[in-house]
Coordinates of C-alpha atoms in Angstrom, one line a residue:
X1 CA 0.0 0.0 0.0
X2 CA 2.6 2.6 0.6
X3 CA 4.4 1.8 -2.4
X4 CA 1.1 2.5 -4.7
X5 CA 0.7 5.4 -2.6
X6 CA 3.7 7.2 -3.3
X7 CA 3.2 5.9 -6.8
X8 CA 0.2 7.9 -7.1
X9 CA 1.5 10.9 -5.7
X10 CA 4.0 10.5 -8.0
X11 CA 2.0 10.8 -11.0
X12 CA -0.6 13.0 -9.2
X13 CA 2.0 15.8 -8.8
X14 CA 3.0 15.1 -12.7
X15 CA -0.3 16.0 -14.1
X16 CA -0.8 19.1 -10.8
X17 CA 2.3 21.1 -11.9
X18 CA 2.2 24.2 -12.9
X19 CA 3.1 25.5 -16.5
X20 CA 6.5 26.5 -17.0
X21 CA 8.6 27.8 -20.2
X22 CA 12.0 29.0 -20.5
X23 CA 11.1 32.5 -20.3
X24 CA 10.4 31.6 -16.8
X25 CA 13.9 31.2 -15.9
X26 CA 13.2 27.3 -14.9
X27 CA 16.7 25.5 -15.8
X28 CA 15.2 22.0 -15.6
X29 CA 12.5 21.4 -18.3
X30 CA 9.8 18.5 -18.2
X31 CA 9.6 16.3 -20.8
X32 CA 6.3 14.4 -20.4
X33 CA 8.6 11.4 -22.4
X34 CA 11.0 11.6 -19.9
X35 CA 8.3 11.7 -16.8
X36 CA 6.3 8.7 -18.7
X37 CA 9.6 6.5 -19.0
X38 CA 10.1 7.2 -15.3
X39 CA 6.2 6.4 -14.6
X40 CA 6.4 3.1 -16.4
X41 CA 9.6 1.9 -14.4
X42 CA 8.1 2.7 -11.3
X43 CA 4.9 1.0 -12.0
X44 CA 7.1 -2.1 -13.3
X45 CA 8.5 -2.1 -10.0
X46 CA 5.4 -1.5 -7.7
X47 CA 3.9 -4.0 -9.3
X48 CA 7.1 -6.7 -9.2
X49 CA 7.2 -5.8 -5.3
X50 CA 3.6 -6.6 -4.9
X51 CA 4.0 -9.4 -6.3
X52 CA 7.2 -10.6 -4.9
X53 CA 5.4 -9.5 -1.3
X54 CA 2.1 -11.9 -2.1
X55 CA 3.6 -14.6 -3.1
X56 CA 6.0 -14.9 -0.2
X57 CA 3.7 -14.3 2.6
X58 CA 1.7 -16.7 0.7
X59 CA 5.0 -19.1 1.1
X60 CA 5.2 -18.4 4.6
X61 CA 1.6 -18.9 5.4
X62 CA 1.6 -22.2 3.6
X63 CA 4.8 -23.0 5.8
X64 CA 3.2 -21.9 8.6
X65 CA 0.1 -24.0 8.6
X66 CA 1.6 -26.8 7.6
X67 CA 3.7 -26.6 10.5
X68 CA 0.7 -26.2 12.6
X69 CA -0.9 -29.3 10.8
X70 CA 2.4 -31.1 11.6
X71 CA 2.2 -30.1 15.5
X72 CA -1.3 -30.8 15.8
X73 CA -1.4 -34.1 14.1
X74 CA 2.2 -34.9 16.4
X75 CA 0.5 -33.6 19.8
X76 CA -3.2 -36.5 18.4
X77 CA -0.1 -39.2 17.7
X78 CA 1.6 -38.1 21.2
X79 CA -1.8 -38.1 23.3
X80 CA -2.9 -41.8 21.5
X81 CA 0.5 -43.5 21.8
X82 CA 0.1 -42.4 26.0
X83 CA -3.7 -43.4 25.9
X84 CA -2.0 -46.7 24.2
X85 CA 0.9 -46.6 27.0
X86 CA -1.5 -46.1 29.7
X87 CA -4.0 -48.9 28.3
X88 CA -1.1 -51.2 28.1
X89 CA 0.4 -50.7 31.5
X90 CA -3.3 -51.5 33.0
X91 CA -3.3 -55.1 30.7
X92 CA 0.4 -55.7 31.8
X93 CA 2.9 -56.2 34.7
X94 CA 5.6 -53.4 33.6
X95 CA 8.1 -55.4 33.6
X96 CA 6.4 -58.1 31.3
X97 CA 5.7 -54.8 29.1
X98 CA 9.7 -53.5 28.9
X99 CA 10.6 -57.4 27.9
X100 CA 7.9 -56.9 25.1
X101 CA 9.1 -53.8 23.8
X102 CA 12.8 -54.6 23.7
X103 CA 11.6 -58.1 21.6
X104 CA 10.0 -55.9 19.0
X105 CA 10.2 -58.0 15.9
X106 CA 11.1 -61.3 18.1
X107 CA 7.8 -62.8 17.1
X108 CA 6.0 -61.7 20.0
X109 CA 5.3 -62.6 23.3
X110 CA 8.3 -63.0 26.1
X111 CA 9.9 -66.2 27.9
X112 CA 7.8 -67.5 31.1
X113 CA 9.0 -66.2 34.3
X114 CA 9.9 -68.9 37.1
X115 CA 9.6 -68.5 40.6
X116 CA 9.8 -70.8 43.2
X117 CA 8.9 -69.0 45.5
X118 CA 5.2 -67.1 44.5
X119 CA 1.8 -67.3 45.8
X120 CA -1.5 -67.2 44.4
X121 CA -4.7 -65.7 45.9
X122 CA -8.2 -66.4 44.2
X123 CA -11.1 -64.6 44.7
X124 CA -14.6 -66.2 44.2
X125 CA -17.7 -64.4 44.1
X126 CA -20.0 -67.2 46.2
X127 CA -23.3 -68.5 45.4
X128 CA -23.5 -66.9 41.6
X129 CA -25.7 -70.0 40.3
X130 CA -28.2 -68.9 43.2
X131 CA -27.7 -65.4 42.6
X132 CA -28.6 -66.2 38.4
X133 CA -31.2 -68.5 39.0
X134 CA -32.9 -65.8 41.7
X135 CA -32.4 -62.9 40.2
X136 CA -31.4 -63.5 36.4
X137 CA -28.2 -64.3 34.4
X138 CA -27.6 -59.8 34.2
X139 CA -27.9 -59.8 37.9
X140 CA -25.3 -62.0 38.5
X141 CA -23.3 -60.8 35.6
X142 CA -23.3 -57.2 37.1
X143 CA -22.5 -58.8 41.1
X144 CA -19.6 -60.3 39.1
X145 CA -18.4 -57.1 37.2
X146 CA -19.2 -54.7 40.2
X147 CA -17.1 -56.9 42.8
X148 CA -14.3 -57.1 40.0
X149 CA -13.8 -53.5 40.1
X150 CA -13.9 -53.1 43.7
X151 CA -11.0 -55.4 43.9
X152 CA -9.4 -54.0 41.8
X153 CA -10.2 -50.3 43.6
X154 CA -8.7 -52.4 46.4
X155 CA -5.2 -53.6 45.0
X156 CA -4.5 -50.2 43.8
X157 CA -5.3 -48.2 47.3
X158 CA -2.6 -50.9 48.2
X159 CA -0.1 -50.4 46.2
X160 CA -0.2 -46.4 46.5
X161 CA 0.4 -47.1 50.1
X162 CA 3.0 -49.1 49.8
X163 CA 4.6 -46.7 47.6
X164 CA 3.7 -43.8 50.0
X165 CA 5.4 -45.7 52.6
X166 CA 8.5 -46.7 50.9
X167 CA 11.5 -45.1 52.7
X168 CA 13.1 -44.4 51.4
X169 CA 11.5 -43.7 48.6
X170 CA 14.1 -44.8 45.4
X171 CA 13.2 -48.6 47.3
X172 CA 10.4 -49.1 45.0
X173 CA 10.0 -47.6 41.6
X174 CA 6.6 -46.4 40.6
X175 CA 5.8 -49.2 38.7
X176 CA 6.5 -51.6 41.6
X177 CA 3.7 -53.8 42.8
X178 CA 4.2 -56.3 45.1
X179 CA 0.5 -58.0 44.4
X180 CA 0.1 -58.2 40.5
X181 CA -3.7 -59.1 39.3
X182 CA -3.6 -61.9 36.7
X183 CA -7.1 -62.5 35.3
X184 CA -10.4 -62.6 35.7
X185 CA -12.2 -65.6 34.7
X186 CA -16.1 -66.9 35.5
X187 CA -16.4 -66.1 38.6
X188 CA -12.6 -66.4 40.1
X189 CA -10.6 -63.3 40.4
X190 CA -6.8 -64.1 40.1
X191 CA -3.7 -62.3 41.4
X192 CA -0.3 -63.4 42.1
X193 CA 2.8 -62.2 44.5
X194 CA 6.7 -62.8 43.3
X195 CA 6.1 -62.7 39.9
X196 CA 7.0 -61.0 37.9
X197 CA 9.1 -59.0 40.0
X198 CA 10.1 -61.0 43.2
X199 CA 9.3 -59.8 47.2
X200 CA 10.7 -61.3 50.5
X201 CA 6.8 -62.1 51.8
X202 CA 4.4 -62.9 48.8
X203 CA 2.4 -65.5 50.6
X204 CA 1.8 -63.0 53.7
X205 CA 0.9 -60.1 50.7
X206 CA -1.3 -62.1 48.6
X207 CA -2.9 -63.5 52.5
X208 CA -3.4 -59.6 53.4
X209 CA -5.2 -58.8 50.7
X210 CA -7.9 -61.8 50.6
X211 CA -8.3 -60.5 54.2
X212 CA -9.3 -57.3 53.4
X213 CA -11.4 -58.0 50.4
X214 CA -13.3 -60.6 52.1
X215 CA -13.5 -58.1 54.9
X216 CA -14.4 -55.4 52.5
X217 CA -17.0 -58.1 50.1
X218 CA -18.4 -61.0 52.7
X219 CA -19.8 -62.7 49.4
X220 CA -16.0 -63.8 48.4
X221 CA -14.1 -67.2 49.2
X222 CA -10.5 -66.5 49.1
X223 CA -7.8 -69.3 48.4
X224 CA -4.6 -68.8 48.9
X225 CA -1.5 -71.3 47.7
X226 CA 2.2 -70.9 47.1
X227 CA 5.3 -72.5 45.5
X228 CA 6.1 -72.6 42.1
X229 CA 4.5 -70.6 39.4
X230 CA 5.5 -69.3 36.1
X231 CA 4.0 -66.3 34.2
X232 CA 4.5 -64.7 30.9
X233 CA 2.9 -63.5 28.1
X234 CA 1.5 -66.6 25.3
X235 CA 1.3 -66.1 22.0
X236 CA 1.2 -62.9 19.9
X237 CA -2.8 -61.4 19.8
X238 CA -5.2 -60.2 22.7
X239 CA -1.7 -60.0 24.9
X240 CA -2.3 -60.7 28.5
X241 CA -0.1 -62.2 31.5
X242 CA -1.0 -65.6 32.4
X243 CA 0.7 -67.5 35.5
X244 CA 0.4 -71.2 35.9
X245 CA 1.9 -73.8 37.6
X246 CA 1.5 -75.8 41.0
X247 CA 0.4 -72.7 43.4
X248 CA -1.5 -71.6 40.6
X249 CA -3.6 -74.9 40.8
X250 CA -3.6 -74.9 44.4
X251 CA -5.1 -71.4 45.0
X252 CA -8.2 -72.1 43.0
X253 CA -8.4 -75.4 44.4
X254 CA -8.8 -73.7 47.9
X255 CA -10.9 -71.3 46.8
X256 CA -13.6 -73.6 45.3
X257 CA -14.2 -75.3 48.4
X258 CA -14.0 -72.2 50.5
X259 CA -17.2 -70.7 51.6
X260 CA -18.3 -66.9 51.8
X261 CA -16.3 -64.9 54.2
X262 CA -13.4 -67.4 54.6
X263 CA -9.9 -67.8 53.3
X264 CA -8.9 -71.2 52.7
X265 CA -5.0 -72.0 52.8
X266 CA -2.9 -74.6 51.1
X267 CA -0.4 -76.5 52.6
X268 CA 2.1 -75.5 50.5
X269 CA 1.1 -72.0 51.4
X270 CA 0.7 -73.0 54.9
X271 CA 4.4 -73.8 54.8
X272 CA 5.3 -70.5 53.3
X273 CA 3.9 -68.5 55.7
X274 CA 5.6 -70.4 58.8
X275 CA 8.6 -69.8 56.9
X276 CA 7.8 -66.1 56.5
X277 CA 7.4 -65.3 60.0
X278 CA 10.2 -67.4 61.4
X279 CA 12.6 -64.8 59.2
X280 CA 13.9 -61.9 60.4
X281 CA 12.9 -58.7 59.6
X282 CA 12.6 -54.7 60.7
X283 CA 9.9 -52.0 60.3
X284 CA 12.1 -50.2 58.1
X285 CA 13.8 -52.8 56.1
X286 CA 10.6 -55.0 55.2
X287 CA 8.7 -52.0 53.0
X288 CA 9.2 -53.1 49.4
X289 CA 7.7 -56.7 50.7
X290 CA 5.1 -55.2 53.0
X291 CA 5.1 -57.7 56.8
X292 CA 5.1 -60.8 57.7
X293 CA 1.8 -61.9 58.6
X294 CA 2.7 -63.6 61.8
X295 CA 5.0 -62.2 64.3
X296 CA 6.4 -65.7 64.6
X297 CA 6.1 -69.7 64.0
X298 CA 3.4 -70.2 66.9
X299 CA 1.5 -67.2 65.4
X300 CA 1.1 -68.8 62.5
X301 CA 0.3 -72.2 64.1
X302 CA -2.5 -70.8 66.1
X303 CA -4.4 -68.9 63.2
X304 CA -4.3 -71.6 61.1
X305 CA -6.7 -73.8 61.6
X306 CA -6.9 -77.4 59.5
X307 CA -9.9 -78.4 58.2
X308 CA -11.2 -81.6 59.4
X309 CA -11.8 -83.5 56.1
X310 CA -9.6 -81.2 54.0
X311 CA -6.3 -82.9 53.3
X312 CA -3.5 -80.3 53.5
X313 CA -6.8 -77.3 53.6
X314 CA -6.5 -74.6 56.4
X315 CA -8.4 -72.1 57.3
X316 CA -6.8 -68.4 57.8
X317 CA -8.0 -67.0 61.0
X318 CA -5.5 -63.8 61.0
X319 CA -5.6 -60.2 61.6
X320 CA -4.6 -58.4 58.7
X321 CA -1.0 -57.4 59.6
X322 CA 1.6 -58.7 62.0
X323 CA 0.4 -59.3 65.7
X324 CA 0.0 -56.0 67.7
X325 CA 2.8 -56.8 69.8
X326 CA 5.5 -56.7 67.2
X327 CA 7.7 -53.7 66.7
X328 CA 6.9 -53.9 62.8
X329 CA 3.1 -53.9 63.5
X330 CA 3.4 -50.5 66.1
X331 CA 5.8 -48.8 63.5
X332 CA 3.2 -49.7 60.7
X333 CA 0.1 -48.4 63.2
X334 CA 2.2 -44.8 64.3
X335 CA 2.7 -44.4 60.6
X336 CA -1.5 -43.9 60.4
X337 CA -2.0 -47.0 58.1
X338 CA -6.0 -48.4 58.2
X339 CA -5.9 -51.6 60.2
X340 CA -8.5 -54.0 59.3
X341 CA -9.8 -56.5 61.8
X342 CA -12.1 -59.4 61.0
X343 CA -15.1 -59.3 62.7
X344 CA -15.3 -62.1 66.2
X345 CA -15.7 -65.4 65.0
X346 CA -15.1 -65.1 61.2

């Protein structure tokens, strides 16, 4: 604009002067060929700049919102590939996920984890044929999807405050879970402890959290086993982390025979936990693998009740943590953890 501006001035003030001759005493004299000539180059190069001017903020508009394009579809990629992230640390333990990404091209899936030292909890929602017969198939398919969710509410209160209680803190990465949920199937809620990252007390974790969901749901059976398991992730579509083995088979063993409101124990399990409390262990020094359950052997003896009829079956009569006169149990209770306490008699 300012350009054809002073253009116009230009030629504006041409055809405005006054008349002049050379009687006048004027020693420059105007040639209207020489004014047109100077006209016509001027206008040549107004109009070039224009058009040089358009067509590069053209250019740089172009660039621009194809930059903007480029951003915007990077910041869609970068929010889907963390939905994807998120979606896939919720489907898999993380360190079953970090195996899978370093095989990329490997064909899939990742080698079995073996530990011989895991346990196995199983949930069981009780009577569900009553409850589908009663009430309808949707009924008890909703009881089995509302109690899965509350568990899993559960295991994920308890592994914040594990984390919150870590000291110090660089003990347990944020990924760290002692008690890792496995599966769902039917009616049976599955979840494991030492796999696939191992902990000094799995069989007291995976015991401490039956008790509290069966204190929190009185419609689950809980059974609880131990030993050797393996995990991994099979095959290459609809990835998920499946553990299997002896405790495996044990825990849903106990847990079919267990009634609402009880946790059954294996033997194999049973032996674990004696083991468990007989070690030694600290307030301080026993975070990353939460407590023992017993304060000692004859703890353990006491709460664990056999079942007559029940070959190698017992039943867990315990107090969610450590008996109340250990040191570990009073550090746990000053630091303001919720203490859960079956009711007399369960």
């Amino acid at each position: 604009p300012a350009l054809v501006l002073c253009l116009a001035v230009f030629i504006g003030a041409y055809f405005a002067r006054p008349p002049s001759s050379a009687a006048d005493g004027n020693p420059y004299e105007t040639r209207p060929a020489v004014v047109g000539s100077d006209i016509a180059m001027q206008v040549a190069a107004t109009v070039s700049l224009i058009v040089f001017h358009f067509r590069f903020h053209a250019a740089n508009r172009n660039r621009f919102v194809a930059a903007a394009r480029a951003e915007r579809g990077r910041q869609l990629a970068l929010l889907e590939m963390r939905a994807m992230d998120a979606l896939l640390r919720r489907a898999l333990p993380p360190a079953a996920l970090v195996r899978l990404v370093a095989d990329r091209g490997g064909g899939g899936g990742c080698a079995p984890d073996e530990s011989r030292n895991a346990a196995v909890v199983t949930l069981r929602v009780a009577d569900v044929p009553r409850i589908a017969h009663e009430r309808g198939d949707d009924v008890a398919v909703a009881t089995m999807h509302t109690v899965a969710v509350a568990l899993d509410a559960l295991l994920e209160s308890q592994s914040a405050r594990l984390h919150a209680a870590a000291e110090p803190p660089s003990q347990i990465t944020p990924e760290y879970a002692v008690v890792e949920k496995v599966k769902v199937v039917g009616d049976c809620w599955h979840a494991v402890a030492g796999l696939p990252n191992s902990c000094p007390f799995p069989v007291s974790s995976v015991a401490r959290f039956a008790r509290r969901a069966v204190d929190d749901v009185p419609a689950l059976a809980a059974g609880i086993d131990g030993g050797v398991a393996w995990g991994g992730v099979l095959a290459t579509q609809r990835l998920a982390y499946d553990v299997f083995g002896p405790a495996f088979d044990g825990a849903v063993a106990a847990a079919k025979g267990a009634p609402a409101g009880e946790v059954r124990v294996g033997a194999t399990g049973r032996r674990q936990l004696l083991d468990e409390a007989s070690s030694a262990f600290d307030a301080t020094g026993s975070h990353a693998g939460g407590l023992p359950l017993f304060a000692d052997a004859a703890e353990a003896q006491r709460d664990l009740v056999a079942l007559p009829g029940l070959d190698g079956a017992f039943a867990l009569h315990a107090s969610d943590f450590a008996s109340p006169t250990s040191a570990a149990f009073q550090e746990l209770h000053a630091s303001g953890d919720q203490l859960h306490t079956p009711a007399a008699g369960s």
